[in-house]
Amino acid sequence: MNKLPVIAIDLGTTNCLTAIYDQNAHQPSIIKNKNGNKITPSIIQFDGENIIIGDEAKEAYEAGDVGCVTAFKRYMGSSSCCAYIGNKEYTAVELTTLLLKYLKDNVETVLQQPIYEVIITVPAYFRHKERQATLQAAKNAGLKVKMLINEPTAAALNYGIQHFRKNAKILVYDLGGGTFDVTLIEMSKENQINCLITKGNHILGGKDFDKCIFNYLVNQIYYDTGIDIKEYSGFINELMGRIEHIKMTLTNASKVKIKLNIPNYGVYRTELTNQEFENITSHLLDKTGVLCQDVLDELHYTWNDITDILLVGGSTRMPQVSKYLEKISGHKPITQVHPDEAVVLGAAIQSILPAPKYNVLSASSKPIANKNAIVQKEKPVTSVSAMRLNDVQAHPLGMIAVNEEGTHYINQNIIPPNQSIPVKCARKFKYYTSAQKNNEIDIYLLQGIGNIFDCEILNKYVISGIRHKEEGSTLIRVQYSYDVSGIVHIQARQEQDECDLPIREEPVPKDMSMFAKPITQNPDNQTTYVFEILDTSGSMFGEPIEEAKKAMIEFIDKLKGDHVYIGSMSVSNRTIITGNLTNHPLEAKQGIKKLYCGLGGFGNCTHPFDTVYKNMHALKGRRIAIILADGVWSYLEAAKKAAKRCIQDGIEIIAIGFGDADYDFLRSISSSDKNAMKVHQSQLVKSFGNIAQTISETSHSKFNNNEETKTWEAIGEK
Ligand code: ADP
Ligand code: MG
């Protein structure tokens, strides 16, 4: 059995086209619809039980019939309903599913064979959610998407096959019915089309030019007749249906005569000149001009560096478009390309090309095209299958992370804009595990530029199943990627594991305001230093010292973090440091394990505060000494004096007593009354846990998320 062909679908806001690569003729060809038309309008009419799609729906729409839905592609990616018909709500995905099913049936009828795999074109400026919605609609329609391809890139591929000029820089200006995209393409080697950068506005297209005419007429009618036609909904529908025709007439004529039958008024005549149309829509062209300039600026290009301007999309037929572009660029746009067909033909060409390989991101991955390379003579590509396409994804990918200073949440960039796709990038996190709770990491992925709230929050991902590590911390490798269709994927692995950790998606909380607030009230004191000091005199022998050490270890588990340094000390007749300040939990625990009864003698002839002062005085950050004692020390006055010096230096002293330690003694050496506490031996572990909790609530633990690491095979990669 023959392999089923891959069908190309240009799924436009206004119009759709389908095409197939004809292996015999060695060229792509359009598959006409059952009415023999190349273009199928993206219009659906709900007429009672009947659902009418395409040409017939457009006729109904132009006649002002009710139940017609147009331009729903603009709502792709949004979960809200975009049409409400006969008590039923339709989302953009549902409407697109109907349209795709219709196109599929059409192609199957014409080709007389089933189809399954397709390439669908999307605006280059579509983000993850819009792309995902497109895939969902295709799946619902029983289609498998080989890839989504950016419309301007597809058009450039089609153009490039016939007019290949090595080193040419082509600006693709794509103004369709609902979206505008501008893409800069470079032709390189003998057969390569590289997309360098793309920008766009997905709510700017022919529909907006229609709206200008509509508003112009509403005002004109009001001015001439005093009638506000917005009050006549039936008439509005009829007028809306005629606007596009008025606009198209102006493409080939210098003016259009308009005759309307206004309710309660009668026949009304007016006209619209080409010049007037140009005037009332010039702000829209200016918006496109700004984006073109942005594209040039970002690559440090000027219009002189551009070889050609390629016009794509039905709206580029409006004469003011070429006029405007020539005025701002000094180039006459190319006219060899069919503005409606270029996109779908390019997609059909891509259907026979191999999928591009993953681009693994490192610091300076972006190849900057050599803008000064001499443009070679035109030479059509002889073997289409040798053609190669490198597309880009316009939107940078980032995640919510903590800034370097640990004071604020930021959008940490992961994949910069305009990287060749598919692309992957991996990051390494140090994660502190716990034996008590689920070890999970929340990741909020962002798409866009600027701070968190300027971006689209794509999803909340929860990485779970992280194994607890005795040494306290573990490395988690997270890989972010854009696949060939520009869809975001995330995978995570623990240390050198070969299998992925489970990742679940959770709804993004409605209230994200926590990420707008500073992380701590005390931004200067980011690092926390703690000495755990244990009375190791004779009275501690047996169970008390074991319970105390358990509590001190529990404290490390509760508080550990990259910026938390913990040390240990014994106090008896002498003061001995058993563990230096360290942010490695394992090392800190080893310090505790070295404590034993009788270390430094069996009496209580000294105090630890001079050693505390000496070791903490010069440190910047939060400094805490926690003392655990079971009785009153011999030279209390000296201890109090030395404690005071520490407190005046800003060191917090927490004194915990059990056994014979009395509360007044504890109060006299601690930095505040609430830092003095008398507890029962059996509550020691709990008390240390509570203290750790209180400390961590007033500081903040952060990821080390700047490290890059090797990537591994990405999703979907063969
Ligand atoms: P999309 O890709 O968004 O489906 P198309 O590329 O098919 O859109 O372009 C459709 C838009 O082009 C519509 O807004 C339509 O009014 C406009 N258009 C098509 N032909 C002409 C024309 N001759 N003059 C002016 N506008 C036109
Ligand atoms: Mg289009």
PDB file of C-alpha atoms in Angstrom, residues 43-223:
ATOM      1  CA  ILE A  43     -16.345  30.964   7.984  1.00  0.00           C
ATOM      2  CA  ILE A  44     -18.880  28.736   9.716  1.00  0.00           C
ATOM      3  CA  GLN A  45     -22.618  29.263   9.685  1.00  0.00           C
ATOM      4  CA  PHE A  46     -24.845  27.613  12.265  1.00  0.00           C
ATOM      5  CA  ASP A  47     -28.204  27.387  10.602  1.00  0.00           C
ATOM      6  CA  GLY A  48     -30.486  25.490  12.976  1.00  0.00           C
ATOM      7  CA  GLU A  49     -29.202  21.914  13.009  1.00  0.00           C
ATOM      8  CA  ASN A  50     -27.035  22.518   9.945  1.00  0.00           C
ATOM      9  CA  ILE A  51     -23.423  23.540  10.088  1.00  0.00           C
ATOM     10  CA  ILE A  52     -22.320  25.197   6.860  1.00  0.00           C
ATOM     11  CA  ILE A  53     -18.654  25.850   6.218  1.00  0.00           C
ATOM     12  CA  GLY A  54     -16.559  27.614   3.577  1.00  0.00           C
ATOM     13  CA  ASP A  55     -17.887  29.166   0.348  1.00  0.00           C
ATOM     14  CA  GLU A  56     -21.566  28.784   1.260  1.00  0.00           C
ATOM     15  CA  ALA A  57     -21.006  30.183   4.742  1.00  0.00           C
ATOM     16  CA  LYS A  58     -19.259  33.188   3.203  1.00  0.00           C
ATOM     17  CA  GLU A  59     -22.221  33.825   0.933  1.00  0.00           C
ATOM     18  CA  ALA A  60     -24.502  33.735   3.961  1.00  0.00           C
ATOM     19  CA  TYR A  61     -22.179  36.052   5.840  1.00  0.00           C
ATOM     20  CA  GLU A  62     -22.105  38.573   3.011  1.00  0.00           C
ATOM     21  CA  ALA A  63     -25.868  38.460   2.772  1.00  0.00           C
ATOM     22  CA  GLY A  64     -26.006  39.456   6.437  1.00  0.00           C
ATOM     23  CA  ASP A  65     -27.464  36.132   7.588  1.00  0.00           C
ATOM     24  CA  VAL A  66     -27.308  35.329  11.287  1.00  0.00           C
ATOM     25  CA  GLY A  67     -25.325  32.503  12.870  1.00  0.00           C
ATOM     26  CA  CYS A  68     -22.087  33.196  10.960  1.00  0.00           C
ATOM     27  CA  VAL A  69     -18.792  32.994  12.814  1.00  0.00           C
ATOM     28  CA  THR A  70     -15.599  34.489  11.355  1.00  0.00           C
ATOM     29  CA  ALA A  71     -12.029  35.225  12.460  1.00  0.00           C
ATOM     30  CA  PHE A  72     -12.110  32.738  15.350  1.00  0.00           C
ATOM     31  CA  LYS A  73      -8.425  32.028  14.867  1.00  0.00           C
ATOM     32  CA  ARG A  74      -7.845  35.235  16.779  1.00  0.00           C
ATOM     33  CA  TYR A  75      -9.149  33.485  19.891  1.00  0.00           C
ATOM     34  CA  MET A  76      -6.949  30.418  19.633  1.00  0.00           C
ATOM     35  CA  GLY A  77      -5.250  29.672  22.930  1.00  0.00           C
ATOM     36  CA  SER A  78      -7.911  31.355  24.980  1.00  0.00           C
ATOM     37  CA  SER A  79     -10.288  29.117  26.888  1.00  0.00           C
ATOM     38  CA  SER A  80     -13.116  31.618  26.808  1.00  0.00           C
ATOM     39  CA  CYS A  81     -15.954  31.058  24.387  1.00  0.00           C
ATOM     40  CA  CYS A  82     -15.642  32.955  21.147  1.00  0.00           C
ATOM     41  CA  ALA A  83     -19.114  32.345  19.727  1.00  0.00           C
ATOM     42  CA  TYR A  84     -22.484  31.916  21.352  1.00  0.00           C
ATOM     43  CA  ILE A  85     -24.988  30.393  19.013  1.00  0.00           C
ATOM     44  CA  GLY A  86     -28.408  28.939  19.758  1.00  0.00           C
ATOM     45  CA  ASN A  87     -27.690  28.637  23.485  1.00  0.00           C
ATOM     46  CA  LYS A  88     -24.447  26.812  22.800  1.00  0.00           C
ATOM     47  CA  GLU A  89     -20.993  28.173  23.429  1.00  0.00           C
ATOM     48  CA  TYR A  90     -18.126  27.426  21.056  1.00  0.00           C
ATOM     49  CA  THR A  91     -14.451  27.857  21.766  1.00  0.00           C
ATOM     50  CA  ALA A  92     -11.945  28.668  19.037  1.00  0.00           C
ATOM     51  CA  VAL A  93     -10.643  25.101  19.245  1.00  0.00           C
ATOM     52  CA  GLU A  94     -14.120  23.666  18.661  1.00  0.00           C
ATOM     53  CA  LEU A  95     -14.710  25.935  15.677  1.00  0.00           C
ATOM     54  CA  THR A  96     -11.287  25.163  14.246  1.00  0.00           C
ATOM     55  CA  THR A  97     -11.970  21.449  14.675  1.00  0.00           C
ATOM     56  CA  LEU A  98     -15.104  21.814  12.527  1.00  0.00           C
ATOM     57  CA  LEU A  99     -13.143  23.729   9.898  1.00  0.00           C
ATOM     58  CA  LEU A 100     -10.302  21.193   9.826  1.00  0.00           C
ATOM     59  CA  LYS A 101     -12.748  18.285   9.556  1.00  0.00           C
ATOM     60  CA  TYR A 102     -14.352  20.049   6.617  1.00  0.00           C
ATOM     61  CA  LEU A 103     -10.980  20.571   4.912  1.00  0.00           C
ATOM     62  CA  LYS A 104     -10.027  16.956   5.601  1.00  0.00           C
ATOM     63  CA  ASP A 105     -13.280  15.652   4.053  1.00  0.00           C
ATOM     64  CA  ASN A 106     -12.738  17.894   1.072  1.00  0.00           C
ATOM     65  CA  VAL A 107      -9.204  16.700   0.428  1.00  0.00           C
ATOM     66  CA  GLU A 108     -10.212  13.066   0.900  1.00  0.00           C
ATOM     67  CA  THR A 109     -13.017  13.497  -1.636  1.00  0.00           C
ATOM     68  CA  VAL A 110     -10.744  15.175  -4.173  1.00  0.00           C
ATOM     69  CA  LEU A 111      -7.793  12.800  -3.710  1.00  0.00           C
ATOM     70  CA  GLN A 112     -10.075   9.803  -3.278  1.00  0.00           C
ATOM     71  CA  GLN A 113      -8.027   8.484  -0.412  1.00  0.00           C
ATOM     72  CA  PRO A 114      -7.927   8.950   3.337  1.00  0.00           C
ATOM     73  CA  ILE A 115      -5.520  11.477   4.806  1.00  0.00           C
ATOM     74  CA  TYR A 116      -4.018  11.522   8.259  1.00  0.00           C
ATOM     75  CA  GLU A 117      -0.757  13.394   8.517  1.00  0.00           C
ATOM     76  CA  VAL A 118      -0.665  17.135   7.925  1.00  0.00           C
ATOM     77  CA  ILE A 119       1.556  20.177   8.158  1.00  0.00           C
ATOM     78  CA  ILE A 120      -0.373  23.201   9.386  1.00  0.00           C
ATOM     79  CA  THR A 121       0.823  26.762   8.952  1.00  0.00           C
ATOM     80  CA  VAL A 122       0.542  29.220  11.832  1.00  0.00           C
ATOM     81  CA  PRO A 123       1.488  32.878  12.262  1.00  0.00           C
ATOM     82  CA  ALA A 124       5.134  33.099  13.299  1.00  0.00           C
ATOM     83  CA  TYR A 125       4.025  35.151  16.226  1.00  0.00           C
ATOM     84  CA  PHE A 126       1.780  32.395  17.639  1.00  0.00           C
ATOM     85  CA  ARG A 127       2.804  31.513  21.172  1.00  0.00           C
ATOM     86  CA  HIS A 128       2.814  28.153  22.912  1.00  0.00           C
ATOM     87  CA  LYS A 129      -0.872  28.283  23.856  1.00  0.00           C
ATOM     88  CA  GLU A 130      -2.094  29.187  20.361  1.00  0.00           C
ATOM     89  CA  ARG A 131       0.085  26.443  18.887  1.00  0.00           C
ATOM     90  CA  GLN A 132      -1.135  23.926  21.440  1.00  0.00           C
ATOM     91  CA  ALA A 133      -4.724  24.892  20.654  1.00  0.00           C
ATOM     92  CA  THR A 134      -4.038  24.334  16.947  1.00  0.00           C
ATOM     93  CA  LEU A 135      -2.649  20.862  17.679  1.00  0.00           C
ATOM     94  CA  GLN A 136      -5.671  20.086  19.836  1.00  0.00           C
ATOM     95  CA  ALA A 137      -8.082  21.088  17.069  1.00  0.00           C
ATOM     96  CA  ALA A 138      -6.192  18.923  14.566  1.00  0.00           C
ATOM     97  CA  LYS A 139      -6.281  15.975  16.944  1.00  0.00           C
ATOM     98  CA  ASN A 140     -10.018  16.427  17.468  1.00  0.00           C
ATOM     99  CA  ALA A 141     -10.437  16.456  13.699  1.00  0.00           C
ATOM    100  CA  GLY A 142      -8.627  13.123  13.419  1.00  0.00           C
ATOM    101  CA  LEU A 143      -5.408  14.554  12.017  1.00  0.00           C
ATOM    102  CA  LYS A 144      -1.844  13.957  13.068  1.00  0.00           C
ATOM    103  CA  VAL A 145       0.319  17.050  12.848  1.00  0.00           C
ATOM    104  CA  LYS A 146       3.778  16.343  11.447  1.00  0.00           C
ATOM    105  CA  MET A 147       4.703  19.894  12.284  1.00  0.00           C
ATOM    106  CA  LEU A 148       3.388  23.404  12.557  1.00  0.00           C
ATOM    107  CA  ILE A 149       5.284  25.723  10.249  1.00  0.00           C
ATOM    108  CA  ASN A 150       5.424  29.498  10.438  1.00  0.00           C
ATOM    109  CA  GLU A 151       3.508  31.120   7.592  1.00  0.00           C
ATOM    110  CA  PRO A 152       6.199  33.591   6.471  1.00  0.00           C
ATOM    111  CA  THR A 153       8.864  30.902   6.584  1.00  0.00           C
ATOM    112  CA  ALA A 154       6.757  28.631   4.418  1.00  0.00           C
ATOM    113  CA  ALA A 155       6.246  31.467   1.935  1.00  0.00           C
ATOM    114  CA  ALA A 156       9.991  32.137   1.859  1.00  0.00           C
ATOM    115  CA  LEU A 157      10.678  28.455   1.228  1.00  0.00           C
ATOM    116  CA  ASN A 158       8.351  28.479  -1.752  1.00  0.00           C
ATOM    117  CA  TYR A 159       9.959  31.639  -3.086  1.00  0.00           C
ATOM    118  CA  GLY A 160      13.479  30.408  -2.335  1.00  0.00           C
ATOM    119  CA  ILE A 161      13.134  27.250  -4.421  1.00  0.00           C
ATOM    120  CA  GLN A 162      12.518  29.276  -7.546  1.00  0.00           C
ATOM    121  CA  HIS A 163      14.610  32.339  -6.819  1.00  0.00           C
ATOM    122  CA  PHE A 164      17.526  31.144  -4.755  1.00  0.00           C
ATOM    123  CA  ARG A 165      20.224  33.764  -4.384  1.00  0.00           C
ATOM    124  CA  LYS A 166      22.938  32.925  -1.927  1.00  0.00           C
ATOM    125  CA  ASN A 167      23.340  35.574   0.802  1.00  0.00           C
ATOM    126  CA  ALA A 168      20.105  37.345  -0.122  1.00  0.00           C
ATOM    127  CA  LYS A 169      18.238  38.851   2.819  1.00  0.00           C
ATOM    128  CA  ILE A 170      14.503  38.754   2.273  1.00  0.00           C
ATOM    129  CA  LEU A 171      12.040  40.601   4.441  1.00  0.00           C
ATOM    130  CA  VAL A 172       8.769  38.693   4.406  1.00  0.00           C
ATOM    131  CA  TYR A 173       5.879  41.057   5.079  1.00  0.00           C
ATOM    132  CA  ASP A 174       2.815  38.946   5.821  1.00  0.00           C
ATOM    133  CA  LEU A 175      -0.428  40.848   6.278  1.00  0.00           C
ATOM    134  CA  GLY A 176      -3.369  38.474   6.309  1.00  0.00           C
ATOM    135  CA  GLY A 177      -6.905  38.871   7.533  1.00  0.00           C
ATOM    136  CA  GLY A 178      -6.180  38.780  11.232  1.00  0.00           C
ATOM    137  CA  THR A 179      -2.466  38.781  11.841  1.00  0.00           C
ATOM    138  CA  PHE A 180       0.687  40.542  10.788  1.00  0.00           C
ATOM    139  CA  ASP A 181       4.124  38.927  10.795  1.00  0.00           C
ATOM    140  CA  VAL A 182       7.443  40.283   9.625  1.00  0.00           C
ATOM    141  CA  THR A 183      10.286  37.853   9.198  1.00  0.00           C
ATOM    142  CA  LEU A 184      13.810  38.258   7.980  1.00  0.00           C
ATOM    143  CA  ILE A 185      15.102  35.358   5.939  1.00  0.00           C
ATOM    144  CA  GLU A 186      18.604  34.696   4.753  1.00  0.00           C
ATOM    145  CA  MET A 187      19.462  32.389   1.892  1.00  0.00           C
ATOM    146  CA  SER A 188      22.688  30.622   2.669  1.00  0.00           C
ATOM    147  CA  LYS A 189      24.893  27.875   1.260  1.00  0.00           C
ATOM    148  CA  GLU A 190      23.363  26.442  -1.903  1.00  0.00           C
ATOM    149  CA  ASN A 191      20.089  25.299  -0.472  1.00  0.00           C
ATOM    150  CA  GLN A 192      19.414  26.767   2.919  1.00  0.00           C
ATOM    151  CA  ILE A 193      16.710  29.136   4.058  1.00  0.00           C
ATOM    152  CA  ASN A 194      17.486  30.539   7.486  1.00  0.00           C
ATOM    153  CA  CYS A 195      14.906  32.461   9.339  1.00  0.00           C
ATOM    154  CA  LEU A 196      16.853  35.053  11.348  1.00  0.00           C
ATOM    155  CA  ILE A 197      14.180  36.838  13.292  1.00  0.00           C
ATOM    156  CA  THR A 198      10.452  37.219  13.370  1.00  0.00           C
ATOM    157  CA  LYS A 199       8.095  39.667  15.019  1.00  0.00           C
ATOM    158  CA  GLY A 200       4.429  40.277  14.726  1.00  0.00           C
ATOM    159  CA  ASN A 201       1.127  41.468  15.994  1.00  0.00           C
ATOM    160  CA  HIS A 202      -1.576  38.880  16.120  1.00  0.00           C
ATOM    161  CA  ILE A 203      -4.397  41.349  16.288  1.00  0.00           C
ATOM    162  CA  LEU A 204      -3.554  43.332  13.186  1.00  0.00           C
ATOM    163  CA  GLY A 205      -4.796  42.392   9.742  1.00  0.00           C
ATOM    164  CA  GLY A 206      -7.349  42.987   6.973  1.00  0.00           C
ATOM    165  CA  LYS A 207     -10.170  42.863   9.538  1.00  0.00           C
ATOM    166  CA  ASP A 208      -8.804  46.044  11.087  1.00  0.00           C
ATOM    167  CA  PHE A 209      -8.853  47.780   7.720  1.00  0.00           C
ATOM    168  CA  ASP A 210     -12.482  46.622   7.384  1.00  0.00           C
ATOM    169  CA  LYS A 211     -13.237  48.105  10.791  1.00  0.00           C
ATOM    170  CA  CYS A 212     -11.831  51.468   9.692  1.00  0.00           C
ATOM    171  CA  ILE A 213     -14.182  51.511   6.694  1.00  0.00           C
ATOM    172  CA  PHE A 214     -17.068  50.482   8.907  1.00  0.00           C
ATOM    173  CA  ASN A 215     -16.397  53.260  11.429  1.00  0.00           C
ATOM    174  CA  TYR A 216     -15.920  55.738   8.617  1.00  0.00           C
ATOM    175  CA  LEU A 217     -19.333  54.869   7.190  1.00  0.00           C
ATOM    176  CA  VAL A 218     -21.065  54.925  10.571  1.00  0.00           C
ATOM    177  CA  ASN A 219     -19.732  58.441  11.164  1.00  0.00           C
ATOM    178  CA  GLN A 220     -20.475  59.565   7.624  1.00  0.00           C
ATOM    179  CA  ILE A 221     -24.073  58.353   7.851  1.00  0.00           C
ATOM    180  CA  TYR A 222     -24.546  60.039  11.197  1.00  0.00           C
ATOM    181  CA  TYR A 223     -23.094  63.267   9.834  1.00  0.00           C
TER     182      TYR A 223
END
